Amino acid sequence: MERDILSRFGSLMVIAGSAVGLGNIWRFPYMVATNGGAAFILLYIFFVIVICLPVMVSELVIGRRSSRNAGKAMMVLSKGRPRLHRTSGIFGILYIAIPVMLLSYYCVIGGDTVFWFLRSLGVEATADKISGTLCTIVFLGLTAVVVSGGVKAGIERFSNIMMPLLFVLVIIIAVRSLTLPAAGTGYTAADGINFMFRPDFSKITAKTCLAALGQAFFSLSIGSGVLITYGSYINPKDNLLRTAGSIAFCDLLFAIIAGCAVIPAVFALEAAPQAVLACNTDSRLVFNTLPEVFAIMPMGGLIGALFFFSLIIAALTSSVSMMEVPVTWLTEESRLSRKTTVKLLFLLTGAAGILCTLKPAVLGAIDGLCANWLMPVAGIGAAFFAGWMMKKAYFYDELDSRGLNRMPQGWTVTVRTLIRYTAPVGVLAVFLTQILDLV
Ligand code: PHE
């Protein structure tokens, strides 16, 4: 079967769509505000450059070189080396299981975005388990519709329109939030910026490091099989290093603009900073505090609707990528059609999603397991494969776009060194400090 090939713009939009998601708008602002402000952002950028970018490149290289799904890609590249082939098979299972687990709870939060969007349009509904379940199903249904359209006609077309739109919407909301007049809370929007970005290096502990790394992996969709899968759809002529760098840049930019949209509004209109700090789970900031803020904001009805609509887009382009990983795998490795595999995944993740709606503790447990442990392990597996196991010539050939777009040698050698040494050692060090911290 002919594989789809994404256009250069399309591959950027599709991968940025996967990266920019609830992690940017829902988790990042809260994490920055409570973990040391600009100090956290600096730590985050450091992790992105020395650990995440090399791992992203490794995953894209594995995907594009093999032209196969995430379950089989490393196995294809390790043919004729039985031990490596077997280990690759185990990682392949991980690359398929992780996005399924992620989607199982991500669809619940996606459902919340649908719920609050409907509320912001004036639909009378109470936040209970029934409406939660219904909204989760609606959100998964939308995801399934996009994925059944296929990689080019479904996902690429959707992302090409939605990502630029999302960017414009988030900027409009940030401008509104930053220009809010003081409303007698004793704080202004500028205090919000100060609260969020003020560097506090004393907050940087082993725990913060793990949190920053987990957030960076989650936000860049590393270790989830998504980059391997999308890598297999990238045009051989495109420059993978530039693709990975542009995506990491867009992802951070979105997260910072989202922070400027969320925190200053809370400061100008609520009793902040207590309102921010009282949100001991990050989702409360967006789903409890912000609706109150929009209710008293000038033009809050419109801005609230735009905000929750942006959240739906951000969440959908991410959930679509999570579903695409097992769908590509199933359609390539079985005789099932794309439509059938999408239906199967809809049923499987829908059932798991309902469980997460009914038992929120399950949601938190899967989130922690995936973001803090499984995704870093899966990502490092890919880096180890690309750096140590894959033929060096293949690796450089991919970075040079198969000779069509040569990179300066200094760059490619640096990237390979980071992949071989810094990335695995960095992750191990963070794990170790975390484990020691627990003892
Ligand atoms: N990066 C997405 C976000 O920030 C989440 C995601 C993780 C998407 C893994 C795909 C795979 O919300």
Coordinates of N, CA, C and O in Angstrom, one line a residue, residues 75-231:
M75 N 12.2 -2.8 14.7 CA 12.4 -4.2 14.3 C 12.9 -4.2 12.9 O 13.7 -5.0 12.5
V76 N 12.3 -3.4 12.0 CA 12.7 -3.4 10.6 C 14.2 -3.0 10.5 O 14.9 -3.6 9.7
L77 N 14.6 -2.0 11.3 CA 15.9 -1.5 11.2 C 16.9 -2.5 11.9 O 18.1 -2.2 11.8
S78 N 16.4 -3.5 12.6 CA 17.4 -4.4 13.3 C 17.3 -5.8 12.8 O 17.7 -6.7 13.5
K79 N 16.8 -5.9 11.6 CA 16.8 -7.2 10.9 C 18.2 -7.9 10.9 O 19.2 -7.2 10.7
G80 N 18.2 -9.2 11.2 CA 19.5 -9.9 11.1 C 20.3 -9.8 12.4 O 21.4 -10.3 12.5
R81 N 19.8 -9.1 13.4 CA 20.5 -9.0 14.7 C 19.5 -9.5 15.8 O 18.8 -8.7 16.4
P82 N 19.4 -10.8 16.0 CA 18.3 -11.4 16.8 C 18.0 -10.7 18.2 O 16.9 -10.5 18.5
R83 N 19.1 -10.5 18.9 CA 18.8 -9.9 20.3 C 18.2 -8.5 20.2 O 17.3 -8.2 20.9
L84 N 18.9 -7.7 19.3 CA 18.4 -6.4 19.2 C 16.9 -6.4 18.6 O 16.1 -5.6 19.1
H85 N 16.7 -7.3 17.7 CA 15.4 -7.4 17.1 C 14.3 -7.7 18.2 O 13.3 -7.1 18.2
R86 N 14.7 -8.6 19.1 CA 13.7 -8.9 20.2 C 13.5 -7.7 21.1 O 12.3 -7.4 21.4
T87 N 14.5 -7.0 21.5 CA 14.4 -5.9 22.4 C 13.6 -4.8 21.7 O 12.7 -4.1 22.3
S88 N 13.8 -4.7 20.4 CA 13.1 -3.7 19.6 C 11.6 -4.0 19.6 O 10.8 -3.1 19.6
G89 N 11.3 -5.3 19.6 CA 9.9 -5.7 19.7 C 9.2 -5.2 21.0 O 8.1 -4.8 21.0
I90 N 10.0 -5.4 22.1 CA 9.4 -4.9 23.4 C 9.2 -3.4 23.4 O 8.1 -3.0 23.8
F91 N 10.1 -2.7 22.8 CA 9.9 -1.2 22.8 C 8.8 -0.9 21.8 O 8.0 0.0 22.1
G92 N 8.6 -1.7 20.8 CA 7.5 -1.5 19.8 C 6.2 -1.6 20.6 O 5.3 -0.8 20.3
I93 N 6.1 -2.6 21.5 CA 4.8 -2.7 22.2 C 4.6 -1.5 23.1 O 3.5 -1.0 23.1
L94 N 5.7 -1.0 23.7 CA 5.6 0.2 24.5 C 5.1 1.4 23.7 O 4.2 2.2 24.1
Y95 N 5.6 1.5 22.4 CA 5.2 2.7 21.6 C 3.8 2.6 21.2 O 3.2 3.6 20.8
I96 N 3.2 1.4 21.2 CA 1.8 1.3 20.9 C 0.9 1.5 22.1 O -0.1 2.1 22.2
A97 N 1.4 0.9 23.2 CA 0.6 0.9 24.5 C 0.6 2.3 25.1 O -0.5 2.8 25.6
I98 N 1.7 3.1 25.0 CA 1.7 4.4 25.6 C 0.6 5.3 25.0 O -0.2 5.9 25.8
P99 N 0.5 5.5 23.7 CA -0.5 6.4 23.2 C -1.9 6.0 23.5 O -2.8 6.8 23.7
V100 N -2.1 4.6 23.6 CA -3.5 4.2 23.9 C -3.8 4.6 25.4 O -4.9 5.0 25.7
M101 N -2.8 4.4 26.3 CA -3.0 4.8 27.7 C -3.2 6.3 27.8 O -4.1 6.8 28.5
L102 N -2.4 7.0 27.0 CA -2.6 8.5 27.1 C -3.9 8.9 26.6 O -4.6 9.7 27.3
L103 N -4.4 8.3 25.5 CA -5.7 8.7 24.9 C -6.8 8.4 25.9 O -7.8 9.1 26.0
S104 N -6.6 7.3 26.7 CA -7.7 6.9 27.6 C -8.0 8.0 28.6 O -9.1 8.1 29.1
Y105 N -7.0 8.8 29.0 CA -7.4 9.8 30.0 C -7.4 11.2 29.4 O -8.1 12.1 29.8
Y106 N -6.6 11.3 28.3 CA -6.6 12.7 27.6 C -8.0 13.0 27.1 O -8.5 14.1 27.1
C107 N -8.8 11.9 26.6 CA -10.1 12.2 26.1 C -11.1 12.7 27.2 O -12.0 13.4 26.9
V108 N -10.7 12.4 28.5 CA -11.6 12.8 29.5 C -11.4 14.4 29.7 O -12.4 15.1 29.9
I109 N -10.2 14.8 29.7 CA -9.9 16.2 29.8 C -10.4 16.9 28.6 O -10.9 18.0 28.6
G110 N -10.2 16.3 27.4 CA -10.8 16.8 26.2 C -12.3 17.0 26.3 O -12.9 18.0 25.9
G111 N -12.9 16.0 27.0 CA -14.4 16.1 27.2 C -14.7 17.3 28.1 O -15.7 18.0 27.8
D112 N -13.8 17.6 29.1 CA -14.0 18.8 29.9 C -14.0 20.0 29.1 O -14.8 21.0 29.3
T113 N -13.1 20.1 28.1 CA -13.0 21.3 27.2 C -14.3 21.4 26.5 O -14.8 22.6 26.3
V114 N -14.9 20.3 26.0 CA -16.1 20.4 25.2 C -17.2 20.9 26.2 O -18.0 21.8 25.8
F115 N -17.3 20.3 27.4 CA -18.3 20.7 28.4 C -18.2 22.3 28.6 O -19.2 22.9 28.6
W116 N -17.0 22.8 28.9 CA -16.9 24.2 29.3 C -17.1 25.1 28.0 O -17.6 26.2 28.2
F117 N -16.8 24.6 26.9 CA -17.1 25.3 25.7 C -18.7 25.5 25.5 O -19.2 26.6 25.3
L118 N -19.4 24.4 25.7 CA -20.8 24.4 25.6 C -21.4 25.4 26.7 O -22.3 26.2 26.4
R119 N -20.9 25.3 27.9 CA -21.3 26.2 29.0 C -21.1 27.6 28.6 O -21.9 28.5 28.9
S120 N -19.9 27.9 28.0 CA -19.6 29.3 27.6 C -20.5 29.8 26.6 O -20.7 31.0 26.4
L121 N -21.2 28.8 25.8 CA -22.1 29.3 24.8 C -23.5 29.4 25.4 O -24.5 29.7 24.7
G122 N -23.7 29.2 26.7 CA -24.9 29.3 27.4 C -25.7 28.1 27.6 O -26.9 28.1 28.1
V123 N -25.2 26.9 27.2 CA -25.9 25.6 27.4 C -26.0 25.4 28.9 O -24.9 25.4 29.6
E124 N -27.2 25.1 29.4 CA -27.3 24.8 30.8 C -27.0 23.4 31.1 O -27.6 22.5 30.6
A125 N -25.9 23.2 31.8 CA -25.5 21.8 32.1 C -24.8 21.8 33.4 O -24.0 22.7 33.7
T126 N -25.0 20.7 34.2 CA -24.2 20.6 35.4 C -23.0 19.7 35.2 O -23.2 18.7 34.5
A127 N -21.9 20.0 35.9 CA -20.7 19.1 35.7 C -20.9 17.9 36.6 O -20.5 17.9 37.7
D128 N -21.5 16.8 36.0 CA -21.6 15.6 36.8 C -21.1 14.5 35.9 O -20.6 14.7 34.8
K129 N -21.2 13.2 36.4 CA -20.5 12.1 35.7 C -21.2 11.9 34.4 O -20.5 11.4 33.4
I130 N -22.5 12.1 34.3 CA -23.2 11.8 33.1 C -22.8 12.8 32.0 O -22.4 12.4 30.9
S131 N -22.8 14.1 32.3 CA -22.3 15.0 31.3 C -20.9 14.8 30.9 O -20.5 14.9 29.8
G132 N -20.1 14.5 32.0 CA -18.7 14.2 31.7 C -18.5 13.1 30.7 O -17.7 13.1 29.8
T133 N -19.3 12.0 30.9 CA -19.1 10.8 30.1 C -19.6 11.2 28.6 O -18.9 10.9 27.7
L134 N -20.7 11.9 28.5 CA -21.2 12.3 27.2 C -20.1 13.1 26.5 O -19.8 12.9 25.3
C135 N -19.6 14.1 27.2 CA -18.6 15.0 26.5 C -17.3 14.2 26.1 O -16.8 14.5 25.1
T136 N -16.9 13.3 27.0 CA -15.8 12.5 26.6 C -16.0 11.7 25.3 O -15.2 11.7 24.4
I137 N -17.2 11.2 25.2 CA -17.6 10.4 24.0 C -17.6 11.4 22.7 O -17.1 11.0 21.7
V138 N -18.2 12.6 22.9 CA -18.2 13.5 21.8 C -16.8 13.8 21.4 O -16.4 13.8 20.2
F139 N -15.9 14.1 22.3 CA -14.5 14.5 22.0 C -13.8 13.3 21.3 O -13.2 13.5 20.2
L140 N -14.0 12.1 21.8 CA -13.4 10.9 21.1 C -14.0 10.7 19.7 O -13.3 10.4 18.8
G141 N -15.3 11.0 19.6 CA -15.9 10.9 18.3 C -15.3 11.8 17.3 O -15.0 11.5 16.1
L142 N -15.1 13.1 17.7 CA -14.4 14.1 16.8 C -13.0 13.6 16.4 O -12.6 13.7 15.2
T143 N -12.3 13.1 17.4 CA -11.0 12.6 17.1 C -11.0 11.5 16.0 O -10.3 11.4 15.1
A144 N -12.0 10.5 16.2 CA -12.1 9.4 15.3 C -12.5 9.9 13.9 O -12.0 9.3 12.9
V145 N -13.3 10.9 13.8 CA -13.7 11.4 12.5 C -12.4 11.9 11.7 O -12.2 11.6 10.6
V146 N -11.6 12.7 12.4 CA -10.4 13.2 11.7 C -9.5 12.1 11.3 O -9.0 12.0 10.2
V147 N -9.3 11.1 12.3 CA -8.3 10.0 12.0 C -8.8 9.2 10.8 O -8.1 8.7 10.0
S148 N -10.1 8.9 10.8 CA -10.6 8.0 9.7 C -10.4 8.7 8.3 O -10.4 8.0 7.3
G149 N -10.3 10.0 8.3 CA -10.0 10.7 7.0 C -8.6 10.3 6.4 O -8.4 10.6 5.2
G150 N -7.8 9.7 7.2 CA -6.4 9.4 6.7 C -5.4 10.4 7.1 O -5.7 11.5 7.6
V151 N -4.1 10.1 6.8 CA -3.1 11.0 7.3 C -3.1 12.4 6.5 O -3.0 13.4 7.1
K152 N -3.2 12.3 5.2 CA -3.2 13.5 4.4 C -4.6 14.2 4.4 O -4.7 15.4 4.7
A153 N -5.6 13.5 4.0 CA -6.9 14.1 3.8 C -7.6 14.4 5.1 O -8.4 15.3 5.2
G154 N -7.2 13.7 6.2 CA -7.8 13.9 7.5 C -6.9 14.8 8.3 O -7.2 16.0 8.5
I155 N -5.8 14.2 8.8 CA -5.0 14.9 9.9 C -4.3 16.1 9.3 O -4.3 17.2 9.9
E156 N -3.7 16.0 8.1 CA -2.9 17.1 7.6 C -3.8 18.3 7.3 O -3.6 19.4 7.7
R157 N -5.0 17.9 6.6 CA -5.9 19.0 6.3 C -6.4 19.7 7.5 O -6.5 21.0 7.6
F158 N -6.8 18.9 8.5 CA -7.3 19.5 9.7 C -6.3 20.4 10.4 O -6.6 21.5 10.8
S159 N -5.0 19.9 10.5 CA -4.0 20.7 11.2 C -3.6 21.9 10.5 O -3.3 23.0 11.1
N160 N -3.6 21.8 9.1 CA -3.2 23.0 8.4 C -4.1 24.2 8.6 O -3.7 25.4 8.5
I161 N -5.4 23.9 8.9 CA -6.3 25.0 9.2 C -6.3 25.4 10.6 O -6.3 26.5 11.0
M162 N -6.3 24.3 11.5 CA -6.6 24.6 12.9 C -5.4 25.2 13.6 O -5.5 26.0 14.5
M163 N -4.1 24.8 13.3 CA -3.0 25.3 14.0 C -2.8 26.8 13.9 O -2.6 27.5 14.9
P164 N -2.9 27.3 12.6 CA -2.8 28.8 12.5 C -3.9 29.5 13.2 O -3.7 30.5 13.9
L165 N -5.1 28.9 13.1 CA -6.3 29.5 13.8 C -6.0 29.5 15.3 O -6.3 30.6 16.0
L166 N -5.5 28.5 15.9 CA -5.2 28.4 17.3 C -4.2 29.5 17.7 O -4.4 30.1 18.8
F167 N -3.2 29.7 16.9 CA -2.2 30.7 17.2 C -2.9 32.0 17.4 O -2.7 32.8 18.3
V168 N -3.7 32.4 16.4 CA -4.4 33.7 16.4 C -5.3 33.8 17.6 O -5.2 34.8 18.3
L169 N -6.0 32.8 17.9 CA -6.9 32.8 19.1 C -6.2 33.0 20.4 O -6.6 33.9 21.2
V170 N -5.1 32.3 20.6 CA -4.4 32.4 21.8 C -3.8 33.8 22.0 O -3.8 34.3 23.1
I171 N -3.3 34.4 20.9 CA -2.8 35.7 21.0 C -3.9 36.7 21.4 O -3.7 37.6 22.2
I172 N -5.1 36.6 20.7 CA -6.2 37.5 21.1 C -6.5 37.4 22.6 O -6.6 38.4 23.3
I173 N -6.6 36.2 23.1 CA -6.9 36.0 24.5 C -5.8 36.6 25.4 O -6.1 37.2 26.4
A174 N -4.6 36.4 25.0 CA -3.5 36.9 25.9 C -3.5 38.4 25.9 O -3.3 39.0 26.9
V175 N -3.8 39.0 24.7 CA -3.8 40.5 24.7 C -5.0 41.0 25.6 O -4.8 41.9 26.4
R176 N -6.1 40.3 25.5 CA -7.3 40.7 26.4 C -6.9 40.6 27.8 O -7.1 41.5 28.7
S177 N -6.2 39.5 28.2 CA -5.9 39.2 29.5 C -4.9 40.2 30.1 O -5.0 40.8 31.2
L178 N -3.9 40.6 29.2 CA -2.8 41.5 29.7 C -3.3 43.0 29.8 O -2.7 43.8 30.4
T179 N -4.4 43.3 29.1 CA -4.9 44.7 29.1 C -6.1 44.9 30.0 O -6.8 45.9 29.9
L180 N -6.4 43.9 30.8 CA -7.5 44.0 31.7 C -7.3 45.1 32.8 O -6.2 45.2 33.3
P181 N -8.2 46.0 33.0 CA -8.1 47.0 34.0 C -8.1 46.4 35.4 O -8.7 45.3 35.6
A182 N -7.5 47.0 36.4 CA -7.5 46.5 37.7 C -9.0 46.5 38.2 O -9.7 47.5 37.9
A183 N -9.4 45.4 38.9 CA -10.8 45.4 39.3 C -10.9 45.3 40.8 O -11.9 44.8 41.3
G184 N -10.0 46.0 41.5 CA -10.2 46.1 42.9 C -9.7 44.8 43.7 O -10.1 44.7 44.9
T185 N -9.0 43.9 43.1 CA -8.5 42.8 43.8 C -7.2 43.1 44.6 O -6.7 42.3 45.3
G186 N -6.7 44.3 44.3 CA -5.4 44.6 44.9 C -4.3 44.2 44.0 O -3.1 44.5 44.3
Y187 N -4.6 43.5 42.9 CA -3.5 43.1 42.0 C -3.9 43.5 40.6 O -5.1 43.8 40.2
T188 N -2.9 43.6 39.7 CA -3.1 43.9 38.3 C -2.6 42.7 37.4 O -1.9 41.8 37.9
A189 N -2.9 42.8 36.1 CA -2.5 41.8 35.2 C -0.9 41.7 35.3 O -0.3 40.7 35.2
A190 N -0.3 42.9 35.4 CA 1.2 42.9 35.4 C 1.7 42.1 36.6 O 2.8 41.5 36.6
D191 N 1.0 42.2 37.8 CA 1.4 41.4 38.9 C 1.4 39.9 38.6 O 2.2 39.1 39.1
G192 N 0.4 39.5 37.7 CA 0.3 38.1 37.3 C 1.6 37.7 36.5 O 2.1 36.6 36.8
I193 N 2.0 38.6 35.6 CA 3.2 38.3 34.9 C 4.4 38.2 35.8 O 5.2 37.2 35.7
N194 N 4.5 39.1 36.8 CA 5.5 39.1 37.7 C 5.5 37.8 38.6 O 6.6 37.1 38.8
F195 N 4.3 37.4 39.0 CA 4.2 36.2 39.8 C 4.6 35.0 39.1 O 5.3 34.1 39.6
M196 N 4.2 35.0 37.8 CA 4.5 33.8 37.0 C 6.0 33.6 36.6 O 6.6 32.6 36.7
F197 N 6.6 34.8 36.2 CA 7.9 34.7 35.7 C 9.1 35.0 36.7 O 10.2 34.7 36.4
R198 N 8.7 35.6 37.8 CA 9.8 35.9 38.8 C 10.7 34.7 39.1 O 10.2 33.7 39.5
P199 N 12.0 34.8 38.8 CA 12.8 33.6 39.0 C 13.0 33.3 40.5 O 13.3 34.2 41.3
D200 N 12.8 32.1 40.9 CA 13.1 31.7 42.3 C 13.9 30.4 42.2 O 13.3 29.3 42.1
F201 N 15.2 30.5 42.3 CA 16.0 29.3 42.1 C 16.0 28.4 43.3 O 16.3 27.2 43.1
S202 N 15.5 28.9 44.4 CA 15.4 27.9 45.5 C 14.3 26.9 45.3 O 14.3 25.8 46.0
K203 N 13.5 27.1 44.3 CA 12.4 26.1 44.1 C 13.0 24.9 43.2 O 12.3 23.9 43.0
I204 N 14.2 25.1 42.7 CA 14.7 24.0 41.8 C 15.3 22.9 42.6 O 16.4 23.0 43.1
T205 N 14.6 21.8 42.7 CA 15.0 20.7 43.5 C 15.0 19.5 42.5 O 14.6 19.6 41.4
A206 N 15.3 18.3 43.1 CA 15.3 17.1 42.3 C 13.9 16.9 41.7 O 13.7 16.5 40.6
K207 N 12.9 17.1 42.6 CA 11.5 16.9 42.2 C 11.2 17.9 41.0 O 10.5 17.5 40.1
T208 N 11.6 19.1 41.1 CA 11.3 20.1 40.1 C 11.9 19.6 38.8 O 11.4 19.8 37.7
C209 N 13.2 19.0 38.9 CA 13.8 18.6 37.6 C 13.0 17.5 37.0 O 12.8 17.5 35.8
L210 N 12.6 16.5 37.8 CA 11.8 15.4 37.2 C 10.5 16.0 36.6 O 10.1 15.6 35.5
A211 N 9.9 17.0 37.3 CA 8.7 17.6 36.8 C 8.9 18.3 35.5 O 8.1 18.1 34.5
A212 N 10.0 19.0 35.4 CA 10.3 19.8 34.2 C 10.6 18.8 33.0 O 10.1 19.0 31.9
L213 N 11.3 17.7 33.3 CA 11.6 16.8 32.3 C 10.4 16.0 31.8 O 10.1 15.9 30.6
G214 N 9.6 15.6 32.8 CA 8.3 14.9 32.5 C 7.4 15.8 31.6 O 6.9 15.4 30.6
Q215 N 7.3 17.1 32.0 CA 6.5 18.1 31.3 C 7.1 18.2 29.8 O 6.3 18.3 28.9
A216 N 8.4 18.3 29.7 CA 9.0 18.5 28.4 C 8.7 17.3 27.5 O 8.4 17.5 26.3
F217 N 8.9 16.1 28.0 CA 8.6 14.9 27.2 C 7.2 14.9 26.8 O 6.8 14.6 25.7
F218 N 6.3 15.2 27.8 CA 4.9 15.1 27.5 C 4.5 16.1 26.5 O 3.8 15.9 25.5
S219 N 5.0 17.4 26.7 CA 4.6 18.5 25.8 C 5.1 18.3 24.4 O 4.5 18.7 23.4
L220 N 6.3 17.6 24.2 CA 6.8 17.4 22.9 C 6.4 16.1 22.3 O 6.9 15.7 21.3
S221 N 5.5 15.4 23.0 CA 5.0 14.1 22.6 C 6.2 13.1 22.4 O 6.1 12.2 21.5
I222 N 7.2 13.2 23.2 CA 8.4 12.3 23.0 C 8.1 11.0 23.7 O 7.4 10.9 24.8
G223 N 8.6 9.9 23.2 CA 8.4 8.6 23.9 C 7.0 8.1 23.8 O 6.6 7.3 24.6
S224 N 6.2 8.5 22.8 CA 4.8 8.1 22.7 C 4.5 7.4 21.4 O 3.4 7.0 21.2
G225 N 5.5 7.2 20.6 CA 5.3 6.6 19.3 C 4.8 7.6 18.3 O 4.8 7.3 17.1
V226 N 4.4 8.8 18.7 CA 3.9 9.8 17.7 C 5.0 10.2 16.7 O 4.7 10.3 15.5
L227 N 6.1 10.6 17.3 CA 7.2 11.1 16.4 C 7.7 10.0 15.4 O 8.1 10.4 14.3
I228 N 7.7 8.8 15.9 CA 8.2 7.7 15.0 C 7.1 7.6 13.9 O 7.5 7.5 12.7
T229 N 5.9 7.6 14.3 CA 4.8 7.4 13.3 C 4.8 8.6 12.3 O 4.8 8.4 11.1
Y230 N 4.8 9.8 12.8 CA 4.8 11.0 11.9 C 6.1 11.1 11.1 O 6.1 11.5 10.0
G231 N 7.2 10.6 11.7 CA 8.5 10.6 11.0 C 8.4 9.8 9.8 O 8.9 10.1 8.7

